[in-house]
mmCIF file of C-alpha atoms in Angstrom:
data_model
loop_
_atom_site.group_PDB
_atom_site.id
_atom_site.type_symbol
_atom_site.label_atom_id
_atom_site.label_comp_id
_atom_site.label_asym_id
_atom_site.label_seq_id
_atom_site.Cartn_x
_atom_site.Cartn_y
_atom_site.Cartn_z
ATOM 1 C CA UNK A 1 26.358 15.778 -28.598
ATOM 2 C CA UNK A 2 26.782 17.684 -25.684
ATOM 3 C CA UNK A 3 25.692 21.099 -27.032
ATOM 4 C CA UNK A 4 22.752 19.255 -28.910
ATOM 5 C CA UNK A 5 21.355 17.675 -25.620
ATOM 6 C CA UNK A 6 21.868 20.991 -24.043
ATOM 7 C CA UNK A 7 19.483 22.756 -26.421
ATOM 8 C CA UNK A 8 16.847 20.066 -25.187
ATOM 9 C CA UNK A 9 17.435 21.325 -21.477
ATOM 10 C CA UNK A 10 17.158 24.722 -22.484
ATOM 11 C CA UNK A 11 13.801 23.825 -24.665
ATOM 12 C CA UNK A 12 11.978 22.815 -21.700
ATOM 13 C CA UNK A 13 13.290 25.930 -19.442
ATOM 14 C CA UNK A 14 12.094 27.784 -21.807
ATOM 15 C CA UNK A 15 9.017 26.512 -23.292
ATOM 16 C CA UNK A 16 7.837 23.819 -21.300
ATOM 17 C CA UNK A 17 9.221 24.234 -17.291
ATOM 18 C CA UNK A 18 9.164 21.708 -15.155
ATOM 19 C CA UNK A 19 10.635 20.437 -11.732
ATOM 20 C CA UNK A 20 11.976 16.882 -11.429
ATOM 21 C CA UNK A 21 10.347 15.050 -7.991
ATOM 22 C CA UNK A 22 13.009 12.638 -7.512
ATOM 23 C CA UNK A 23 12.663 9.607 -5.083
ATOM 24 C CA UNK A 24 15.357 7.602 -4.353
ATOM 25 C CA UNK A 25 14.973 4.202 -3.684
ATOM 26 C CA UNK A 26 16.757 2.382 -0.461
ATOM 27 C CA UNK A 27 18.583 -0.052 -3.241
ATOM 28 C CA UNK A 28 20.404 3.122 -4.306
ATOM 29 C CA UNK A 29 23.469 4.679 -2.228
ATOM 30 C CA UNK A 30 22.992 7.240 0.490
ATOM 31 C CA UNK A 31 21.735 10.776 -0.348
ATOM 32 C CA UNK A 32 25.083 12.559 0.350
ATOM 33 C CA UNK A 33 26.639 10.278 -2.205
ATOM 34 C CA UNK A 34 23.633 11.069 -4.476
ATOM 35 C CA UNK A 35 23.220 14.871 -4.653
ATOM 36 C CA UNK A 36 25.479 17.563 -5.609
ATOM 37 C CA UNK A 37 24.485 20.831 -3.448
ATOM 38 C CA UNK A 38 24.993 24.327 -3.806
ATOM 39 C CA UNK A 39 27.165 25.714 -1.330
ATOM 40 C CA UNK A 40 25.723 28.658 -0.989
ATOM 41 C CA UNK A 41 22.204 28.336 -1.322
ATOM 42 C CA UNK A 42 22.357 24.201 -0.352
ATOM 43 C CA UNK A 43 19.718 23.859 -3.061
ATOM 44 C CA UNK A 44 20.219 20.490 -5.480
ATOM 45 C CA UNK A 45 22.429 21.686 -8.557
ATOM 46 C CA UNK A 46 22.786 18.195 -9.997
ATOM 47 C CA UNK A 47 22.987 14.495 -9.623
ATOM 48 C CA UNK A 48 26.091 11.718 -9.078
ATOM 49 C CA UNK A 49 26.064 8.335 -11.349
ATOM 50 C CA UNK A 50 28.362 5.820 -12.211
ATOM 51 C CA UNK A 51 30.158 6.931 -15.291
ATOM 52 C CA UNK A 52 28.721 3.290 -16.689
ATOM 53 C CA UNK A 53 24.929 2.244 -16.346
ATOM 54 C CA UNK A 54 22.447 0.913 -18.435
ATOM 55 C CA UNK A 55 18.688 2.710 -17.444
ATOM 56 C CA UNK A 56 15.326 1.195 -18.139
ATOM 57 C CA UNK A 57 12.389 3.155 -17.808
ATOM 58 C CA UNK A 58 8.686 2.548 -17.965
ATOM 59 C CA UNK A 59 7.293 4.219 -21.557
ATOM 60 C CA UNK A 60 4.511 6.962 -20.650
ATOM 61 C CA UNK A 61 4.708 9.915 -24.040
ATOM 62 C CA UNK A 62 6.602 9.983 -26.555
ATOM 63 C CA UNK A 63 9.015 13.021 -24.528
ATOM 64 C CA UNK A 64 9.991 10.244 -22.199
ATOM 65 C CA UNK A 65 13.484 10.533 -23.416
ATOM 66 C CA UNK A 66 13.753 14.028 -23.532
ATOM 67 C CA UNK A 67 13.056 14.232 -19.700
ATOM 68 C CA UNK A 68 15.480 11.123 -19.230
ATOM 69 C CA UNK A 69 18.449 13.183 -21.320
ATOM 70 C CA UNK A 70 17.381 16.504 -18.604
ATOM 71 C CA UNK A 71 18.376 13.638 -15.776
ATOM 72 C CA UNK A 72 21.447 12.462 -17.711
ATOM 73 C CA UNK A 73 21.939 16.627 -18.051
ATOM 74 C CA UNK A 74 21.902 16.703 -14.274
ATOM 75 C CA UNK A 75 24.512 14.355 -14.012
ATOM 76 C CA UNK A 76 26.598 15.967 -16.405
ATOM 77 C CA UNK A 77 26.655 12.774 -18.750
ATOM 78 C CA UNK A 78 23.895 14.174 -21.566
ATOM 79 C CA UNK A 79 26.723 14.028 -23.597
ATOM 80 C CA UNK A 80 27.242 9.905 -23.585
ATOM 81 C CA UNK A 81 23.634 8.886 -23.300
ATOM 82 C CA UNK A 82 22.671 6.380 -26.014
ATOM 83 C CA UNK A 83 18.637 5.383 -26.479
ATOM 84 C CA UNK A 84 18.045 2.344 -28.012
ATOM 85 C CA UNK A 85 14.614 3.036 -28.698
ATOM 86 C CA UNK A 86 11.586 0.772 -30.336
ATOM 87 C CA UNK A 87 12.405 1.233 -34.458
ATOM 88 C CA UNK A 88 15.651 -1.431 -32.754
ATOM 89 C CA UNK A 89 13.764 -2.840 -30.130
ATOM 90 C CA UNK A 90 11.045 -4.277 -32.763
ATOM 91 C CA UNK A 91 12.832 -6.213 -34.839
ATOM 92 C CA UNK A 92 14.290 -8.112 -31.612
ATOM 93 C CA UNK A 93 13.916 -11.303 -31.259
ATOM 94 C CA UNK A 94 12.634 -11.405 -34.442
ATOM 95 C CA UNK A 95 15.571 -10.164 -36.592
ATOM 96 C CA UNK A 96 18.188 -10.518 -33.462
ATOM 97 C CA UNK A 97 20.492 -12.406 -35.958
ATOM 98 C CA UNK A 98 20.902 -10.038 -38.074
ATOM 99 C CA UNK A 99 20.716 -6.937 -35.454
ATOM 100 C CA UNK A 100 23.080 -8.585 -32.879
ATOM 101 C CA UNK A 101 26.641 -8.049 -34.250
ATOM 102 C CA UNK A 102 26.403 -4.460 -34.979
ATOM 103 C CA UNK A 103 24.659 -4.238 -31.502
ATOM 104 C CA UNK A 104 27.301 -5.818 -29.736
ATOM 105 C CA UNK A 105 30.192 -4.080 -31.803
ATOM 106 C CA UNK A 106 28.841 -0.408 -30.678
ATOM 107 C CA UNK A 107 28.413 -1.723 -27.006
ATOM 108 C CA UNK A 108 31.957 -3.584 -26.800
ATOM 109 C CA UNK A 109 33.770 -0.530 -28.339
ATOM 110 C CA UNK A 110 32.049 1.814 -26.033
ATOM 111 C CA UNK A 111 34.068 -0.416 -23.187
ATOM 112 C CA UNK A 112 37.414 1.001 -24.755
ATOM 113 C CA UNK A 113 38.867 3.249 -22.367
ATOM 114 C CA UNK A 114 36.406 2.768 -20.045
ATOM 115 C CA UNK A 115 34.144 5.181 -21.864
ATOM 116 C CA UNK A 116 31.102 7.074 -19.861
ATOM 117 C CA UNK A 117 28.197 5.502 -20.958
ATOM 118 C CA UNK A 118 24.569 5.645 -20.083
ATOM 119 C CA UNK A 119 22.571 2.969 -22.426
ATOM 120 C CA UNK A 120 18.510 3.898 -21.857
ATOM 121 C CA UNK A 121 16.095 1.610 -23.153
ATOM 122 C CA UNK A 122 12.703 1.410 -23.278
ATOM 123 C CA UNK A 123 11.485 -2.290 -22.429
ATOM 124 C CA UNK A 124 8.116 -2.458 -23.594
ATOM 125 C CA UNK A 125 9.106 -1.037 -26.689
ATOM 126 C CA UNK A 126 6.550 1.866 -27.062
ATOM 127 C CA UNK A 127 4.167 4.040 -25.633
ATOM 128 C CA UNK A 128 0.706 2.962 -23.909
ATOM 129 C CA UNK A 129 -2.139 3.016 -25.903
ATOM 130 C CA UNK A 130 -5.081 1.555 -26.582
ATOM 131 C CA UNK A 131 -3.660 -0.648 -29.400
ATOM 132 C CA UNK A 132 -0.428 -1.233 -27.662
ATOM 133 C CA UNK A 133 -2.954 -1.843 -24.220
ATOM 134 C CA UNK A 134 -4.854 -4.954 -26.205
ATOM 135 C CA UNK A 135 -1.555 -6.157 -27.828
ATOM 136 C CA UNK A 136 -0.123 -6.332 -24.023
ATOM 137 C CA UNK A 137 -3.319 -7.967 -22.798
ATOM 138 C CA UNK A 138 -3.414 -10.780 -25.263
ATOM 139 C CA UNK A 139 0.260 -11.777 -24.902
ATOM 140 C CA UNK A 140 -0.728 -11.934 -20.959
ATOM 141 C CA UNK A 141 -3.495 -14.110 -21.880
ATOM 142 C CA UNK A 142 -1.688 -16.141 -24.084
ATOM 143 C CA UNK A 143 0.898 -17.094 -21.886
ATOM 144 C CA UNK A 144 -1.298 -17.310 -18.810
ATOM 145 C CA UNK A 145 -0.175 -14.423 -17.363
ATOM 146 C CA UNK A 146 -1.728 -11.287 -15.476
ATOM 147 C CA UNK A 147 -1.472 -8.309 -17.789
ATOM 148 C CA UNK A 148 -0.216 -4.447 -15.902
ATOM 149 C CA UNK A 149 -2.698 -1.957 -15.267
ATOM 150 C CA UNK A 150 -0.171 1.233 -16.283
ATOM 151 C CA UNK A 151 2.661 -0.298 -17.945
ATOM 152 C CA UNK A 152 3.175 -2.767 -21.018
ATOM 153 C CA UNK A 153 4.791 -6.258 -19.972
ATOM 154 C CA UNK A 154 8.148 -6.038 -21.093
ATOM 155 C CA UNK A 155 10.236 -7.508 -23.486
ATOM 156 C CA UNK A 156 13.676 -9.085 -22.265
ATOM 157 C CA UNK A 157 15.822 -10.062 -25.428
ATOM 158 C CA UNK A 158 17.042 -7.049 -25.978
ATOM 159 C CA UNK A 159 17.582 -5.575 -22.208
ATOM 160 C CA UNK A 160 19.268 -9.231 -21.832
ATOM 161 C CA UNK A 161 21.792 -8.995 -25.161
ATOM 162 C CA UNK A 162 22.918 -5.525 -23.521
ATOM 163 C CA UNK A 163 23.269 -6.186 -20.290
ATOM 164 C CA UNK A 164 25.193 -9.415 -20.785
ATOM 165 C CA UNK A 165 27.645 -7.549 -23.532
ATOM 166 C CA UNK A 166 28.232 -4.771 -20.817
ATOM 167 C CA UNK A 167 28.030 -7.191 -17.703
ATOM 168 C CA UNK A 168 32.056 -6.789 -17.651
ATOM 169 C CA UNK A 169 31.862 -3.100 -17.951
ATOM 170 C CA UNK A 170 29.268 -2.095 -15.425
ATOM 171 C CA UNK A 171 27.957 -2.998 -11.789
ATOM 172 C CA UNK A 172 23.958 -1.299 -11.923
ATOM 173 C CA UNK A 173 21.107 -0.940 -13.897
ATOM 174 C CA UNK A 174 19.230 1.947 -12.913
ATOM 175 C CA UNK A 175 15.186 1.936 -13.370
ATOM 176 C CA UNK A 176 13.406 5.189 -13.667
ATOM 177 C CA UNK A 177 9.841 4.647 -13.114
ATOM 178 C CA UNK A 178 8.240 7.600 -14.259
ATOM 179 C CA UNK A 179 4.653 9.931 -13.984
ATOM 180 C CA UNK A 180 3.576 13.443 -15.113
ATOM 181 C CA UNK A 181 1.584 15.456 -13.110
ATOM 182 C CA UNK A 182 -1.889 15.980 -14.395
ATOM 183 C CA UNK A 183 -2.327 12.408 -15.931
ATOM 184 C CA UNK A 184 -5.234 10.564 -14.434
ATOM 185 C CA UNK A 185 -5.383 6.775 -13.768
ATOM 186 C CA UNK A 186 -7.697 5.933 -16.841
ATOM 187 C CA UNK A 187 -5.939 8.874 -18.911
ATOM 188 C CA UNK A 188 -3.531 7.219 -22.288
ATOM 189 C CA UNK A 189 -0.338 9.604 -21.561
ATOM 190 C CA UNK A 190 0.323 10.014 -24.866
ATOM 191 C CA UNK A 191 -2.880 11.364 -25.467
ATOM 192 C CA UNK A 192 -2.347 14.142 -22.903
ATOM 193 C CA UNK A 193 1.265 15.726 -23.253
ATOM 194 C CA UNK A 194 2.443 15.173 -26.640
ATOM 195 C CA UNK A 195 5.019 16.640 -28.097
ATOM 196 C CA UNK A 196 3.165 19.393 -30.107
ATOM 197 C CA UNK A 197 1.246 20.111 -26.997
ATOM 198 C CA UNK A 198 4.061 19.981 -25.016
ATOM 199 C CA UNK A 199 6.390 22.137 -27.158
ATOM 200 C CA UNK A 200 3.999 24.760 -29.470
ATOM 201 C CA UNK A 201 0.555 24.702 -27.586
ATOM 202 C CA UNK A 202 1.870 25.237 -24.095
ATOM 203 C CA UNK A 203 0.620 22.388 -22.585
ATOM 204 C CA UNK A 204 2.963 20.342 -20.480
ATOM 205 C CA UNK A 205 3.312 18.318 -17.105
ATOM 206 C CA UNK A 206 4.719 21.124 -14.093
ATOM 207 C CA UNK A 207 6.399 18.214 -12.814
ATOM 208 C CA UNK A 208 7.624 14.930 -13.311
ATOM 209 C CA UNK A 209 8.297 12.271 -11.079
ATOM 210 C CA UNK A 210 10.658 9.654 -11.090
ATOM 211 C CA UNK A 211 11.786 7.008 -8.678
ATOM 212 C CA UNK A 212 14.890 5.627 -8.911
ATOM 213 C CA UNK A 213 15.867 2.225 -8.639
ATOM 214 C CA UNK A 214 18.778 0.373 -9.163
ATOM 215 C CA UNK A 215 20.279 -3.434 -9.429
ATOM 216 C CA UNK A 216 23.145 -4.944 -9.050
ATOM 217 C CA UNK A 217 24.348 -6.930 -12.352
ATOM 218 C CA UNK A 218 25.826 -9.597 -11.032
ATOM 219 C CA UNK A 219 22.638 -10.158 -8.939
ATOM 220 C CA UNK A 220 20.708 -10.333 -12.606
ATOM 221 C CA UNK A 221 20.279 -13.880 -13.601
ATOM 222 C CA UNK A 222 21.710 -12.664 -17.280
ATOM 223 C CA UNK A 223 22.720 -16.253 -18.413
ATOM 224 C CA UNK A 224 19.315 -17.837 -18.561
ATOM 225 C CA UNK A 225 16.563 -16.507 -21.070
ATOM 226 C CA UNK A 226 13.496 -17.926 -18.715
ATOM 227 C CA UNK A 227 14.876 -16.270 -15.858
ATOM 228 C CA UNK A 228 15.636 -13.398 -16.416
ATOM 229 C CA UNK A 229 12.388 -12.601 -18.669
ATOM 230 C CA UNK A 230 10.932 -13.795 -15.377
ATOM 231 C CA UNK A 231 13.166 -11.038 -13.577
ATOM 232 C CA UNK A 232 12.382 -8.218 -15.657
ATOM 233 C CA UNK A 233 8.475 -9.261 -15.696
ATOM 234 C CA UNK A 234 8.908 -9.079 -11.716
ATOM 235 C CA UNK A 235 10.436 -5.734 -12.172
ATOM 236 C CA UNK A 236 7.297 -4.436 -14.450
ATOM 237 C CA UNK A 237 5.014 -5.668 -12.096
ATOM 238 C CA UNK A 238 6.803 -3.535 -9.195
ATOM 239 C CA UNK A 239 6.649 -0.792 -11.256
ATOM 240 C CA UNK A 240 3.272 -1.238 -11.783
ATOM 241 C CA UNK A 241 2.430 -1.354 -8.106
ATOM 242 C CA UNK A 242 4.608 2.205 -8.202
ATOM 243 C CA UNK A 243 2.602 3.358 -11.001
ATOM 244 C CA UNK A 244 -1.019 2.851 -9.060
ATOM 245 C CA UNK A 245 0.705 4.396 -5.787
ATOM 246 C CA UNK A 246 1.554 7.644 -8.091
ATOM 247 C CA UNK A 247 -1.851 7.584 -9.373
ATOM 248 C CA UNK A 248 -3.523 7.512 -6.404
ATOM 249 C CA UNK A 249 -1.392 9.641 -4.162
ATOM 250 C CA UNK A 250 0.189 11.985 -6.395
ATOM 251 C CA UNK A 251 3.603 10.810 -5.963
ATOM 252 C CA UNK A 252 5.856 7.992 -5.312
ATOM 253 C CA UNK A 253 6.299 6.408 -2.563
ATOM 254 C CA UNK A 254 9.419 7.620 0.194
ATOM 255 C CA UNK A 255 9.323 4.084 2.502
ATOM 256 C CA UNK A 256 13.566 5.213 3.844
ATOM 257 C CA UNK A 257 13.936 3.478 7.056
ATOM 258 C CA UNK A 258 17.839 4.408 7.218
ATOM 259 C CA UNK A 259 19.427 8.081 8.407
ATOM 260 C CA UNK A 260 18.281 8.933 5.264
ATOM 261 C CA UNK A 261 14.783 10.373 6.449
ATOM 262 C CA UNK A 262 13.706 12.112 3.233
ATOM 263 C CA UNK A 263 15.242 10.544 -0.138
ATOM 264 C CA UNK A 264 12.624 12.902 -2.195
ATOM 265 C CA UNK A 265 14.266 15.495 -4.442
ATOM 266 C CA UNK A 266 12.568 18.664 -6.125
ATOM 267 C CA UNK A 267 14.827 20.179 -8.906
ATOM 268 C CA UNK A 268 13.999 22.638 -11.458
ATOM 269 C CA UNK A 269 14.977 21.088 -14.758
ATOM 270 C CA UNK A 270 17.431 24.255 -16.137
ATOM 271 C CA UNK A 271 20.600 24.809 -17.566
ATOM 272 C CA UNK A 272 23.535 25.723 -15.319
ATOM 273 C CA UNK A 273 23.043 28.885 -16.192
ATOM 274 C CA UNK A 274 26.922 29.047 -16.974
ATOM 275 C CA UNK A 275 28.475 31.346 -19.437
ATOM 276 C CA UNK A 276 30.067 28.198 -21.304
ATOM 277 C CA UNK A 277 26.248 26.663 -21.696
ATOM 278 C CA UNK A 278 24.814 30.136 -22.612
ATOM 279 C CA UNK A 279 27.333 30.633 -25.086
ATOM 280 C CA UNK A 280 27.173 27.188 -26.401
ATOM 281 C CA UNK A 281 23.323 27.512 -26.937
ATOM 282 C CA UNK A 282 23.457 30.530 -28.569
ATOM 283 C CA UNK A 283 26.562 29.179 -30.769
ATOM 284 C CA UNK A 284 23.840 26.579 -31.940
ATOM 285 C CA UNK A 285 20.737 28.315 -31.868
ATOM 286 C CA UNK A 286 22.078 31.855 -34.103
ATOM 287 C CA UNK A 287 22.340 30.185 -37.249
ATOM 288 C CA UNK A 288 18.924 29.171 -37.218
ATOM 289 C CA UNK A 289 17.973 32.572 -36.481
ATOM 290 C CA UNK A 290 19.985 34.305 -39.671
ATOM 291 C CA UNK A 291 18.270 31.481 -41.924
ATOM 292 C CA UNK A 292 14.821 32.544 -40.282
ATOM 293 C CA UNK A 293 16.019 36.384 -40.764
ATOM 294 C CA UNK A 294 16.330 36.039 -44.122
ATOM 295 C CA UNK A 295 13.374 33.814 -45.228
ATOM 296 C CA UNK A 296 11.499 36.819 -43.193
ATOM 297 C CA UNK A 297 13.466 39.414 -45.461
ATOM 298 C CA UNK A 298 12.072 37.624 -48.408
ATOM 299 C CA UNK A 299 8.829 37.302 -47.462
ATOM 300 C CA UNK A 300 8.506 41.086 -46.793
ATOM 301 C CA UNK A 301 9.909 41.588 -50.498
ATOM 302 C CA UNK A 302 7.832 38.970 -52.520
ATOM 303 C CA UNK A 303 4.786 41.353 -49.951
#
């Protein structure tokens, strides 16, 4: 796993680069306890999380998780990230009986040890579109509710069944809100980075943003359904609010009243540059390149 989810830090070095803007919010811990700095340049080389968190993060392209694994990369824990992502989240609540015991099995025997975990999900359970925009807008209507402008309005049961199986095991969620440079406020993301524009036809966000939330779990009203559905909603509609800021600004919001004056990051999303990750890519990537070499050899021969 943790040579795979290097080769997706390398793939966007080297075909699609980007820089991470990275703003902290005042619920997480101070910067020095946040950043990891080069000690001779004093330039960001990577990030410091809990070894255990569960991350929730606002569904803009399809590459969403790829960026989110770059972050994970960062923090040296691409290598325990687990996405739950919406082929699972679909058939919740609507086949949570069957779903549930093989859920909670994976997330109780990740607590073994105290294993490194980070657990991402994706709340509203896909990408914004226009179909996915109407769906969002009737279930607002339905229940008498006011639908988001830039985000879906999340579903809880399965954020709720994870966070209560992994309430003994871990004291934050983390919430990534995130935006891509050169989206527009009426633009559908998806529509404008996907992943064969992002990957083959050059055509990719220079930088993404991300502010960084986080809450404490045993400040999450886990044990009743109607409030924490109401919690999480509350959530979406903050991150909605940080969604129109980004769209009319051009980046998040950096409201630090504390010693911390800036809590903005910019790093370059890149490997380590290492000889153990070089070698490691190119341990992955070479026999790729032999099966290529010869399908080229045999092309030239059937010529």
């Amino acid at each position: 796993m943790y040579t795979w989810s290097q080769n997706l830090v390398a793939l966007i070095q080297w075909f699609a680069p980007a820089n991470f803007i990275m703003t902290f919010d005042e619920s997480c811990d101070s910067m020095e306890n946040i950043i990891q700095k080069d000690g001779n340049t004093g330039n960001v080389k990577g990030l410091i999380f809990p070894n255990r968190i569960i991350v929730t993060a606002n569904h803009q392209i399809y590459a969403d998780w790829i960026y989110i694994w770059c972050i994970a990369y960062l923090a040296k824990a691409h290598g325990v990230l687990k996405i739950i992502l919406k082929s699972s989240l679909k058939n919740l609540p609507r086949k949570l009986a069957m779903d549930k015991e093989n859920i909670i099995s994976n997330l109780e025997r990740s607590k073994k040890g105290n294993q490194s975990l980070w657990l991402v999900l994706f709340p509203e359970g896909t990408v914004v579109s226009p179909s996915t925009r109407k769906r969002s807008k009737s279930f607002a209507e339905l229940n008498d509710m006011k639908d988001n402008k830039y985000t879906l309005l999340p579903r809880s049961t399965g954020l709720r069944l994870c966070t209560t199986t992994l309430a003994d095991s871990i004291d934050y969620i983390y919430d990534f809100t995130i935006g891509y440079s050169g989206i527009n406020a009426n633009d559908i993301p998806e529509q404008v980075y996907t992943i064969q524009s992002v990957f083959f036809f050059n055509f990719f966000p220079k930088q993404v943003h991300v502010y960084v939330r986080r809450f404490k779990v045993n400040s999450i009203p886990i044990e009743n359904e109607t409030e924490f559905n109401n919690w999480n909603l509350e959530r979406w509609k903050e991150k909605d609010e940080l969604m129109d800021h980004f769209y009319k600004k051009g980046k998040f919001p950096n409201n630090s009243s504390s010693s911390d004056t800036d809590r903005v990051i910019d790093i370059p999303i890149q490997l380590n540059n290492s000889l153990l990750d070089l070698a490691q890519i190119w341990v992955f990537i070479v026999p790729y390149l032999l099966v290529l070499k010869k399908l080229l050899f045999f092309k030239d021969v059937s010529a």
